[in-house]
Short mmCIF file of C-alpha atoms in Angstrom, two decimals:
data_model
loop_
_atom_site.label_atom_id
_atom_site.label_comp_id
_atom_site.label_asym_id
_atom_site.label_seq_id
_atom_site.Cartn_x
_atom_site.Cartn_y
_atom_site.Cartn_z
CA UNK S 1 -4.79 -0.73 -7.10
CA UNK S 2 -3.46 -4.30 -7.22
CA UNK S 3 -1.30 -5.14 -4.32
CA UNK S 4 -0.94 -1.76 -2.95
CA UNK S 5 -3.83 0.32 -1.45
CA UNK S 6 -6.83 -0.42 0.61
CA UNK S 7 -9.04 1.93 1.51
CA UNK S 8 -6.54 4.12 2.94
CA UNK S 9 -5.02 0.87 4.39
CA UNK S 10 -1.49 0.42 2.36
CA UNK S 11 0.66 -2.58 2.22
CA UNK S 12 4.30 -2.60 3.39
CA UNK S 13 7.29 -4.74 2.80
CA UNK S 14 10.00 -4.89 6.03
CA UNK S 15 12.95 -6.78 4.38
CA UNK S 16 15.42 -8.75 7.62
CA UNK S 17 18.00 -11.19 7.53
CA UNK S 18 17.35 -14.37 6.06
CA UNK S 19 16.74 -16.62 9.43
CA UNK S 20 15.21 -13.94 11.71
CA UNK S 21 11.57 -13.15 10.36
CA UNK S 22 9.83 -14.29 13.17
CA UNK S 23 11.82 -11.57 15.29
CA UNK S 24 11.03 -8.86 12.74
CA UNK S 25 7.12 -10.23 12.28
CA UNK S 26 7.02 -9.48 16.37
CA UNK S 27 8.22 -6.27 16.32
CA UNK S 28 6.03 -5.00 13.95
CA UNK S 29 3.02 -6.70 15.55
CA UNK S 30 4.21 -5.56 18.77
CA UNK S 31 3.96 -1.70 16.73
CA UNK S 32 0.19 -2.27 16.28
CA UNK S 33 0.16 -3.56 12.62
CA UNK S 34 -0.99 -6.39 10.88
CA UNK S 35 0.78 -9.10 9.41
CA UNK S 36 -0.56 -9.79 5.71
CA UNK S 37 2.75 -12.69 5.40
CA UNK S 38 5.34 -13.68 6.49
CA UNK S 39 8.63 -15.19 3.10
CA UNK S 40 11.98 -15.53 3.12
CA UNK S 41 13.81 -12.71 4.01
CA UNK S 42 10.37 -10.04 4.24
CA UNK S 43 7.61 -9.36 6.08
CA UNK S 44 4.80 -7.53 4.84
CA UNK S 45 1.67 -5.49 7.05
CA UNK S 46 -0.81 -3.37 6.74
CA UNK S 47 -1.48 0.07 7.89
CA UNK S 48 -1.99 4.04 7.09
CA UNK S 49 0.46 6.17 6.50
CA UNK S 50 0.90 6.08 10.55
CA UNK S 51 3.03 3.11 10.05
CA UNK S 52 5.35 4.51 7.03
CA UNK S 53 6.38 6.87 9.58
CA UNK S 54 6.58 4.40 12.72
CA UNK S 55 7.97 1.47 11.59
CA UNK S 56 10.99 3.34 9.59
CA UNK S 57 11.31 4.80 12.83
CA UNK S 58 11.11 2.14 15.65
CA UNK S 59 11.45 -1.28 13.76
CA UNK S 60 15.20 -2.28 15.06
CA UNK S 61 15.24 -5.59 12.62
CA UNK S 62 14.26 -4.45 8.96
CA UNK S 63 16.69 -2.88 6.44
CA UNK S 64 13.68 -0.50 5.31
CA UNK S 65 10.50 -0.05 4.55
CA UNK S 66 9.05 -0.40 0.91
CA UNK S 67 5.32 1.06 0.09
CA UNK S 68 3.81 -1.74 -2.16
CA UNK S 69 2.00 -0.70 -5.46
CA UNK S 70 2.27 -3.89 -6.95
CA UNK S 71 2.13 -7.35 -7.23
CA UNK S 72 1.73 -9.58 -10.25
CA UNK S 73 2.65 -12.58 -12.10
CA UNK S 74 5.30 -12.15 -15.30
CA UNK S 75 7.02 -14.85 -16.95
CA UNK S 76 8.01 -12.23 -20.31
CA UNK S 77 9.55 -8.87 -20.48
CA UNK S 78 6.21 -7.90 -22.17
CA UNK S 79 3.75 -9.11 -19.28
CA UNK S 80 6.63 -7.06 -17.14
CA UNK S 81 5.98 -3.99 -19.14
CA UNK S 82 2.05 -4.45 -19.62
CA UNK S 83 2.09 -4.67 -15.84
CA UNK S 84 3.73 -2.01 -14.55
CA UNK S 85 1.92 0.41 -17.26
CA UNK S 86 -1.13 -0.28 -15.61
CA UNK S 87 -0.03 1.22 -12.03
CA UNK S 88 -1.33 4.37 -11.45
CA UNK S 89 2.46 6.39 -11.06
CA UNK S 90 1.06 9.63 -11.54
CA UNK S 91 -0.68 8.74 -7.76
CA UNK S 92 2.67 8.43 -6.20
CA UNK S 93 4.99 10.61 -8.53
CA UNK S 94 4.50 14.39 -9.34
CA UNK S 95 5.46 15.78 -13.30
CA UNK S 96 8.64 16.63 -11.55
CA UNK S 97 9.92 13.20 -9.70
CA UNK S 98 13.25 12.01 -10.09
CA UNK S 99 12.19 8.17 -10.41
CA UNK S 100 14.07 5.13 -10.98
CA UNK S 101 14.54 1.34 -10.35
CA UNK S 102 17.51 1.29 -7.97
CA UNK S 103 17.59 -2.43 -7.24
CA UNK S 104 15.84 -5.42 -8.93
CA UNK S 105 16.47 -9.13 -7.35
CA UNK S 106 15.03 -12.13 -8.95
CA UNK S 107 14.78 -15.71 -7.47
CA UNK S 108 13.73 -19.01 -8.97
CA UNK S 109 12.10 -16.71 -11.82
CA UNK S 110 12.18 -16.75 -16.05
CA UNK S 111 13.20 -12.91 -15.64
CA UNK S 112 16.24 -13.19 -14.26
CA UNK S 113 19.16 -10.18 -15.52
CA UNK S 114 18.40 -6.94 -13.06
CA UNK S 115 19.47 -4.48 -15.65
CA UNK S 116 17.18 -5.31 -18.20
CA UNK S 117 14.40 -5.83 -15.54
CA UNK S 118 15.51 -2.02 -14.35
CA UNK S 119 15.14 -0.71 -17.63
CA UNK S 120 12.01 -1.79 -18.94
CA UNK S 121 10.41 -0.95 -14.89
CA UNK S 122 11.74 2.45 -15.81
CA UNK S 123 10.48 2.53 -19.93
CA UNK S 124 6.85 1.66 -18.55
CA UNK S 125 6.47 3.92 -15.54
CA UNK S 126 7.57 6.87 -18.00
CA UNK S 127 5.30 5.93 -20.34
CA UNK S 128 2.62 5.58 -18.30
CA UNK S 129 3.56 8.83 -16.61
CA UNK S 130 3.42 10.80 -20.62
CA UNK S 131 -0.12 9.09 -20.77
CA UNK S 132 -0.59 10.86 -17.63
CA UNK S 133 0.86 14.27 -17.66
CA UNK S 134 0.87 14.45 -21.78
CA UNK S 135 4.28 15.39 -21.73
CA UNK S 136 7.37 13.72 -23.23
CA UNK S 137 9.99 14.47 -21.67
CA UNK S 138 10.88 14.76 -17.98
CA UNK S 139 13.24 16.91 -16.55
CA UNK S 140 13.37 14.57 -12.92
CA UNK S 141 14.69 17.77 -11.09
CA UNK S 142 12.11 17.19 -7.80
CA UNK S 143 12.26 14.76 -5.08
CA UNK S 144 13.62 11.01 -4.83
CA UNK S 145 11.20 8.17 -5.48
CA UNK S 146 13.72 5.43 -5.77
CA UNK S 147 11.82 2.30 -6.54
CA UNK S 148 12.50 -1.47 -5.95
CA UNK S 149 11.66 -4.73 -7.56
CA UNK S 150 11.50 -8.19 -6.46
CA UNK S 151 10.74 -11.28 -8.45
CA UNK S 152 10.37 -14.43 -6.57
CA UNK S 153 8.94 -17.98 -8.42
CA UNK S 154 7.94 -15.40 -11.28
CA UNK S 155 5.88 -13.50 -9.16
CA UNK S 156 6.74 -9.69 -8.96
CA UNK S 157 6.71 -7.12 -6.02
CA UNK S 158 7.18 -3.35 -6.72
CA UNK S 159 7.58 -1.07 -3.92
CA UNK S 160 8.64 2.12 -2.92
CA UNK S 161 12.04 2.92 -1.15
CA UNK S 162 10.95 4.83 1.65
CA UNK S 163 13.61 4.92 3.75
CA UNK S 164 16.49 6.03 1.51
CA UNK S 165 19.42 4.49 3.21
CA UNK S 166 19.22 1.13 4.91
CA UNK S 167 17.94 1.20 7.97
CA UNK S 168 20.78 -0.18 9.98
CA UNK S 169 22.43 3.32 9.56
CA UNK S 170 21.21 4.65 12.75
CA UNK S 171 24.02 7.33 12.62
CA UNK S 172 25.83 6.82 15.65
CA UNK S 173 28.34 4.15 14.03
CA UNK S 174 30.95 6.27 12.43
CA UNK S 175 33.57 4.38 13.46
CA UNK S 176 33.67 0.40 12.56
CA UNK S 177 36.08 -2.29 13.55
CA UNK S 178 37.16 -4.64 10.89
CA UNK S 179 34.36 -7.11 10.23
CA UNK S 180 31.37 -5.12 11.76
CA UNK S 181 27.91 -6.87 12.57
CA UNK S 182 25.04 -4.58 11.09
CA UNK S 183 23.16 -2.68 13.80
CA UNK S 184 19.64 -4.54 12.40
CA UNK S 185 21.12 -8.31 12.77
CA UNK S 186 22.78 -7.38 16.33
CA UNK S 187 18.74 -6.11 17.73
CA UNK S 188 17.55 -9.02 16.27
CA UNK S 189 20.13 -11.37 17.74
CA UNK S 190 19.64 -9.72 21.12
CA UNK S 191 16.14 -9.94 20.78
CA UNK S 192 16.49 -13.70 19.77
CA UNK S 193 17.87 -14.28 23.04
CA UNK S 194 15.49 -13.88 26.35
CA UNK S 195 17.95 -11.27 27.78
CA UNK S 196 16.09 -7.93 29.33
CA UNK S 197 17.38 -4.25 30.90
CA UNK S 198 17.21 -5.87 34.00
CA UNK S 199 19.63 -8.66 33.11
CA UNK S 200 24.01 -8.69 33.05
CA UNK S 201 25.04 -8.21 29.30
CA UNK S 202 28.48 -8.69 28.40
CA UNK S 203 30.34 -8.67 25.18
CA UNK S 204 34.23 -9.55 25.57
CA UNK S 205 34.66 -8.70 21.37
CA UNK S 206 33.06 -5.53 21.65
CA UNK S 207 34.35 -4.03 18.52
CA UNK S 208 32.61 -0.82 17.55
CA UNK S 209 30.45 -1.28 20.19
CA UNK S 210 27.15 -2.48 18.52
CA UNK S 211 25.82 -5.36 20.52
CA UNK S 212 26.32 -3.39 23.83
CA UNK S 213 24.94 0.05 22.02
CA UNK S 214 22.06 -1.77 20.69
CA UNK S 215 20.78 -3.21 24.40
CA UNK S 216 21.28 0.37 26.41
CA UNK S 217 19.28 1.54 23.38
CA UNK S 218 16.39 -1.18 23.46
CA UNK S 219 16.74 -0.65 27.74
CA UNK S 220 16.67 3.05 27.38
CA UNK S 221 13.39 3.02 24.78
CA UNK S 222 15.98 4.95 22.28
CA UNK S 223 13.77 4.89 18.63
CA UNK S 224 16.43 3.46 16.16
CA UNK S 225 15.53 6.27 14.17
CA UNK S 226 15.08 9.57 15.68
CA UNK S 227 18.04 10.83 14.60
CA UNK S 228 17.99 10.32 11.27
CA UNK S 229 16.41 11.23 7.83
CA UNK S 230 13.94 8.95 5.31
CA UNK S 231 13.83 9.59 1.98
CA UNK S 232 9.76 9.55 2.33
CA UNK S 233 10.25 13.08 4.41
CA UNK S 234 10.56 14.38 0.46
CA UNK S 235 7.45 13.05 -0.52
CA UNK S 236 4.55 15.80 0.80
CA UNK S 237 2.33 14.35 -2.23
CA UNK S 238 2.05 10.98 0.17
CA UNK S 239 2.68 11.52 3.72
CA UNK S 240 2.18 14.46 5.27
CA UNK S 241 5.29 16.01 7.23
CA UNK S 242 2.94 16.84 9.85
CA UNK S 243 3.08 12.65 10.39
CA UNK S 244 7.63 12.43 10.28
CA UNK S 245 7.08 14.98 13.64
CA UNK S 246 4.42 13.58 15.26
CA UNK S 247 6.43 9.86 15.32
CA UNK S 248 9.80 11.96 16.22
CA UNK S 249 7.91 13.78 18.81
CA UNK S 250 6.47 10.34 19.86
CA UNK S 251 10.02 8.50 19.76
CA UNK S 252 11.20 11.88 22.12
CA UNK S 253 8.53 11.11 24.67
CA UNK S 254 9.58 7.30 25.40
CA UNK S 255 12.87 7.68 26.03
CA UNK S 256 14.23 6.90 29.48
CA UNK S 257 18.19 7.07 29.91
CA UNK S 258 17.97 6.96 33.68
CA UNK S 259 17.09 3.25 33.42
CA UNK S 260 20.03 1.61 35.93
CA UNK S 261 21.59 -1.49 33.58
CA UNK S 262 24.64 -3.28 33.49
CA UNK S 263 26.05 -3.66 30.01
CA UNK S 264 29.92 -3.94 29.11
CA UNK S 265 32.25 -4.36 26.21
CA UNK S 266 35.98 -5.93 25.91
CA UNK S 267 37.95 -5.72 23.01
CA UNK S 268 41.82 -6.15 23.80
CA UNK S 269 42.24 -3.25 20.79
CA UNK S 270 42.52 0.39 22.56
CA UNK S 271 41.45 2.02 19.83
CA UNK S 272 38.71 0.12 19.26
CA UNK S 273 37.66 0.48 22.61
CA UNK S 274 37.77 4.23 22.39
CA UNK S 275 35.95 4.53 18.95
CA UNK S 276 33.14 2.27 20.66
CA UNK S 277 33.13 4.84 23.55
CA UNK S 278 32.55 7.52 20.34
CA UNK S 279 29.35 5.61 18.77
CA UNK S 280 27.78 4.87 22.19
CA UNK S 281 27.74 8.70 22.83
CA UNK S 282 26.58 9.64 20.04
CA UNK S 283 23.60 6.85 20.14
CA UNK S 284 23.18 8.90 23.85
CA UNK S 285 23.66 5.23 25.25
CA UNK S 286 27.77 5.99 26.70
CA UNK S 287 26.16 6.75 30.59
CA UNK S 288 24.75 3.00 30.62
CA UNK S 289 27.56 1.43 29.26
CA UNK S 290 31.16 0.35 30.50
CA UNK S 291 33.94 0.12 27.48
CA UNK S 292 37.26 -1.74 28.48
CA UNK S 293 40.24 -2.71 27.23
CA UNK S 294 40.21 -6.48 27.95
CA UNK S 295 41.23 -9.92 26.43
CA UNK S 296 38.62 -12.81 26.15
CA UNK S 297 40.81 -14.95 28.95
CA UNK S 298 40.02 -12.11 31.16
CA UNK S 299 36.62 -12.36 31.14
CA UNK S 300 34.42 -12.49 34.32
CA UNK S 301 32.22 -11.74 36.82
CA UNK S 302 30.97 -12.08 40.57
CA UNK S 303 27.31 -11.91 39.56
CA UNK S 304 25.18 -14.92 38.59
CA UNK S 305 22.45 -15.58 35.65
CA UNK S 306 24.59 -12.62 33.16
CA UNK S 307 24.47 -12.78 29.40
CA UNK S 308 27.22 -13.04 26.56
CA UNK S 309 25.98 -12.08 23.45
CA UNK S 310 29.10 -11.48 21.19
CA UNK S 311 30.31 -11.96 17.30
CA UNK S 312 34.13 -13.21 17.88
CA UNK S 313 36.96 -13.25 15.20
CA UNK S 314 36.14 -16.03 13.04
CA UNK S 315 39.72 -15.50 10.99
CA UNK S 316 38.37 -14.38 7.54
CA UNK S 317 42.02 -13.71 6.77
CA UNK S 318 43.94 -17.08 6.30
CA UNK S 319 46.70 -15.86 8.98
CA UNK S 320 44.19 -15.31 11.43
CA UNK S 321 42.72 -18.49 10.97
CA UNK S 322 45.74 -20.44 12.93
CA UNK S 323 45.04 -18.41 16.39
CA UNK S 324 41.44 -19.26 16.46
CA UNK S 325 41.52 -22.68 18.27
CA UNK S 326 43.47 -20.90 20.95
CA UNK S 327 40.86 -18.27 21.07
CA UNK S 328 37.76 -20.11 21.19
CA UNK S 329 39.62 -22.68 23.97
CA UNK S 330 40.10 -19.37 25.64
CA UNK S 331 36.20 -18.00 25.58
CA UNK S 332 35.18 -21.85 26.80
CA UNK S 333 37.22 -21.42 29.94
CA UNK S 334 36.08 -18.07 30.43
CA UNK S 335 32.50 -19.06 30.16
CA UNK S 336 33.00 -22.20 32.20
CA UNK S 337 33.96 -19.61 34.98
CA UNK S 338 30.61 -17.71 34.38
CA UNK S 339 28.24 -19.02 37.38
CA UNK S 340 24.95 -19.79 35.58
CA UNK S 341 25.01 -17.89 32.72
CA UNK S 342 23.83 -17.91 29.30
CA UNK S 343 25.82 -17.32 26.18
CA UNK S 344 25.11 -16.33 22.63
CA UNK S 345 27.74 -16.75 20.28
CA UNK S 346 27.59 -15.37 16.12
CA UNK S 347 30.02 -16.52 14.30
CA UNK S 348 31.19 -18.14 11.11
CA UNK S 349 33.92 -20.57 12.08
CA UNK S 350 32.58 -24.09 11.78
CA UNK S 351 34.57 -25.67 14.42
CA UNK S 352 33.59 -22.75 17.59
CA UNK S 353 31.63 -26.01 19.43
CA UNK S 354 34.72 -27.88 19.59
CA UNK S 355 37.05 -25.33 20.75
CA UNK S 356 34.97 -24.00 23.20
CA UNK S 357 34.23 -27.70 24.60
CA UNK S 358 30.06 -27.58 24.65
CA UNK S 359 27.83 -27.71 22.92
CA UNK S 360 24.94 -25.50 21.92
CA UNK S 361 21.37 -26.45 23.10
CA UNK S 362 20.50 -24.71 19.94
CA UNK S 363 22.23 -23.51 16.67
CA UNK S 364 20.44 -21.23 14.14
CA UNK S 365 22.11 -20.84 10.53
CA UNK S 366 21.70 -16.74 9.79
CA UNK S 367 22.43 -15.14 6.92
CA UNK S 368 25.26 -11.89 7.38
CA UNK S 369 25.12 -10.56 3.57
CA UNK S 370 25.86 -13.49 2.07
CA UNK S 371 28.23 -15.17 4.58
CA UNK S 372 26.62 -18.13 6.11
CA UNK S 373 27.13 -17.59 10.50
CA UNK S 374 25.87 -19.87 12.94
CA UNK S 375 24.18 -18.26 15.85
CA UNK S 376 25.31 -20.83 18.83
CA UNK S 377 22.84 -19.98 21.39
CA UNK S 378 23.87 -21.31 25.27
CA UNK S 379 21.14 -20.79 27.36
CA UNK S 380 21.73 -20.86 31.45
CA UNK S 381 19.47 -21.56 34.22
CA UNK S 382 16.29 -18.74 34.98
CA UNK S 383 17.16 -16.47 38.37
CA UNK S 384 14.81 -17.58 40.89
CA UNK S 385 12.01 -15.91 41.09
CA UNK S 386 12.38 -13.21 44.07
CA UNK S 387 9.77 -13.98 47.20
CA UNK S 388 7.98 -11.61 48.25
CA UNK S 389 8.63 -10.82 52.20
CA UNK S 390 5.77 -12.09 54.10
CA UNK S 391 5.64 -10.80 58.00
CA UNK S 392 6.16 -13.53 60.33
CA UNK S 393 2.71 -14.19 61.99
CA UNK S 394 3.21 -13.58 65.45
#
C-alpha cells in the first residue's frame, strides 16, 4: 500500500497546534512509537494497531489520530482521482460503510477548493469500491469511516478519522467560560513549561478550570481518554475490540488520585468558579484541586519556587479592551510578590510585557484556531536541591 501499511506496521498522523510539535513528537515517543516526521502542525509514527488504541487514548497534545492509506503527489483533479482509485478501500471499508470525506485542507497546492477535492475523494473510493464488491449502489447504513484529506506543496495525505470527535473533548468540560483554551493546547502548554506534581501550580484566571484540571490529571496518571468513545471502536474489520479494553483496562491500572499536589484556580466570577468545581469532578481531579473565588490583585503565596501557568482576558470585545492595562499592571505586582517563582502567561494582547513591567526570557508565537497568542514564558530560579542528612561523625 503506498503510504499506509507495513508489514503489519501502519502509519499514523497526530495533528497539534501549530508551534507545539516538539511537545506532541515527545509524547508519542515517550508512548513507545516511532517518529517517521515531524511538519507543521502533524506528527506522524509508526506502530500496530496497539498504538490506534493508545495514542487516541493517552496522547494529551493531538486533536486525533488519522490511519494513513495514502500519500501521493497530484497537481490535477485527474491524478487526484487516478490516485485514490488505486487504494485498496475494500481493505478498510465493508459493502456496508457509511464513508465520506469530512474535511479536506490544502496549502501552497494547485488543488486548492475543499468541496470539489471532497467530491471527487468520494467519486473514486466508490468506484473503486463497485470494482470491488460489483455492486452499484451503496446503501452506507453500517459503521462511520469518516475520512480526511490534506494537501500540502501538492503533495496529498489521506487518512482515516479514527477518533471521531477531536480529541480535546475529554468529556469532563461541560461547562466553558467565555473564551475557553482547548484541553490539548493547555497539556501542551503545561508540558512546555518544566513544572511537575511535585511543584506549586497556580492559575489566578481559572475559568472553566482547564489548566488546573489538566495538571491533577497529568499528576494523577488520569488517561485523557478513558472516558470516552472513538469512532475506530465501530470498526471490528480493523482493530479488534478486544485491543479498545485492553488500553482502557491499561489506562485503569495507572491511575493514582492519592498523589498529594498543590494546584489552585482564581477567577473573581462565582459561577465560574463553581462550574470549574463541576468539570474537575467529573475529570475525578476535584480532591487535588482548590477552586476560589479570587481577583488577580489577590494573588499569593507563602511558599517559594510555585508556578503560574494561566490564559488571562486579552479583551476580544472592544469594551474590554480599555481595563486591560489595569489588569495586566495588576498580575505584574502580584507576580513581583511571588518569591522565586516562575510564570507562564498565554495570551493574545500584544502589549502584556509592558503592563506587567518584565520581560519574558522567552516568547513562543502559538497558534489558538486561528488567533495568533504569544506564550510569555517567565522562568524562576530551580529549588535547591534537598541534602541528604549525613550523621555527624562522632
Amino acid at each position: 500500500m503506498n503510504g499506509g501499511k507495513m508489514s503489519n506496521k501502519y502509519e499514523f498522523i497526530a495533528p497539534c497546534h501549530f508551534g507545539l510539535e516538539a511537545v506532541c513528537k515527545r509524547e508519542i515517543a515517550d508512548l513507545g512509537y516511532e517518529i517517521v516526521k515531524v511538519e507543521d502542525g502533524k506528527v506522524t509514527f509508526a506502530g500496530d494497531m496497539d498504538a490506534l488504541v493508545r495514542a487516541n487514548i493517552f496522547l494529551r497534545t493531538t486533536q486525533r489520530i488519522l490511519l494513513k492509506v495514502s500519500e501521493f503527489k497530484a497537481v490535477t483533479f485527474e491524478e487526484l482521482f487516478q490516485n485514490v482509485k488505486k487504494v485498496p478501500w475494500e481493505e478498510y471499508f465493508p459493502s456496508d460503510a457509511r464513508f465520506w470525506v469530512t474535511k479536506a485542507t490544502s496549502v501552497k497546492s494547485k488543488l486548492f477548493s475543499p468541496s470539489d477535492i471532497q467530491s471527487i475523494v468520494k467519486k473514486a473510493m466508490v468506484e473503486r469500491m463497485k470494482e470491488h464488491y460489483h455492486i452499484n449502489w451503496f446503501e452506507e447504513d453500517g459503521a462511520d469511516y469518516p475520512v480526511r484529506v490534506i494537501i500540502y506543496k501538492d503533495i496529498v495525505t489521506i487518512g482515516l478519522d479514527t477518533s471521531g470527535e477531536s480529541l480535546h473533548k475529554r468529556g469532563y468540560r461541560r461547562m466553558v467560560s467565555k473564551a475557553p483554551i482547548e484541553e490539548t493546547l493547555a497539556a501542551a502548554l503545561i508540558k512546555l513549561t518544566p513544572w511537575n506534581k511535585s511543584r506549586i501550580l497556580v492559575d489566578p484566571f481559572c475559568g472553566s478550570g482547564t489548566f488546573p484540571i489538566e495538571a491533577a490529571m497529568m499528576g494523577a496518571n488520569i488517561a485523557p481518554g478513558m472516558h470516552r468513545e472513538f469512532q475506530a471502536q465501530n470498526w471490528d474489520n480493523i482493530v479488534s475490540p478486544k485491543l479498545f479494553a485492553r488500553g482502557f483496562e491499561e489506562a485503569e491500572s495507572l491511575v493514582d488520585t492519592s498523589v498529594e499536589m498543590d494546584i489552585q484556580g482564581y477567577d473573581i466570577d462565582p459561577q465560574i468558579v463553581k462550574a470549574a468545581r463541576e468539570n474537575a469532578k467529573r475529570a475525578g481531579v476535584d480532591g487535588l484541586i482548590h477552586f476560589q473565588q479570587r481577583p488577580v490583585h489577590h494573588l499569593s503565596h507563602p511558599k517559594k519556587y510555585g508556578f503560574v501557568i494561566t490564559n488571562p482576558p486579552y479583551g476580544e470585545r472592544l469594551e474590554e479592551k480599555e481595563d486591560l492595562p489595569a489588569l495586566y499592571r495588576d498580575m505584574g505586582k502580584a507576580f513581583a510578590g511571588l518569591d522565586g517563582w516562575s510564570e507562564y502567561v498565554i495570551t493574545a494582547y500584544e502589549d502584556a510585557e509592558r503592563y506587567i513591567g518584565k520581560k519574558a526570557a522567552k516568547n513562543r508565537k502559538i497558534y489558538n484556531g486561528m488567533m495568533k497568542t504569544y506564550f510569555y514564558m517567565f522562568p524562576g530560579p530551580k529549588p535547591p536541591r534537598r541534602k541528604k542528612l549525613v550523621q555527624p561523625e562522632e
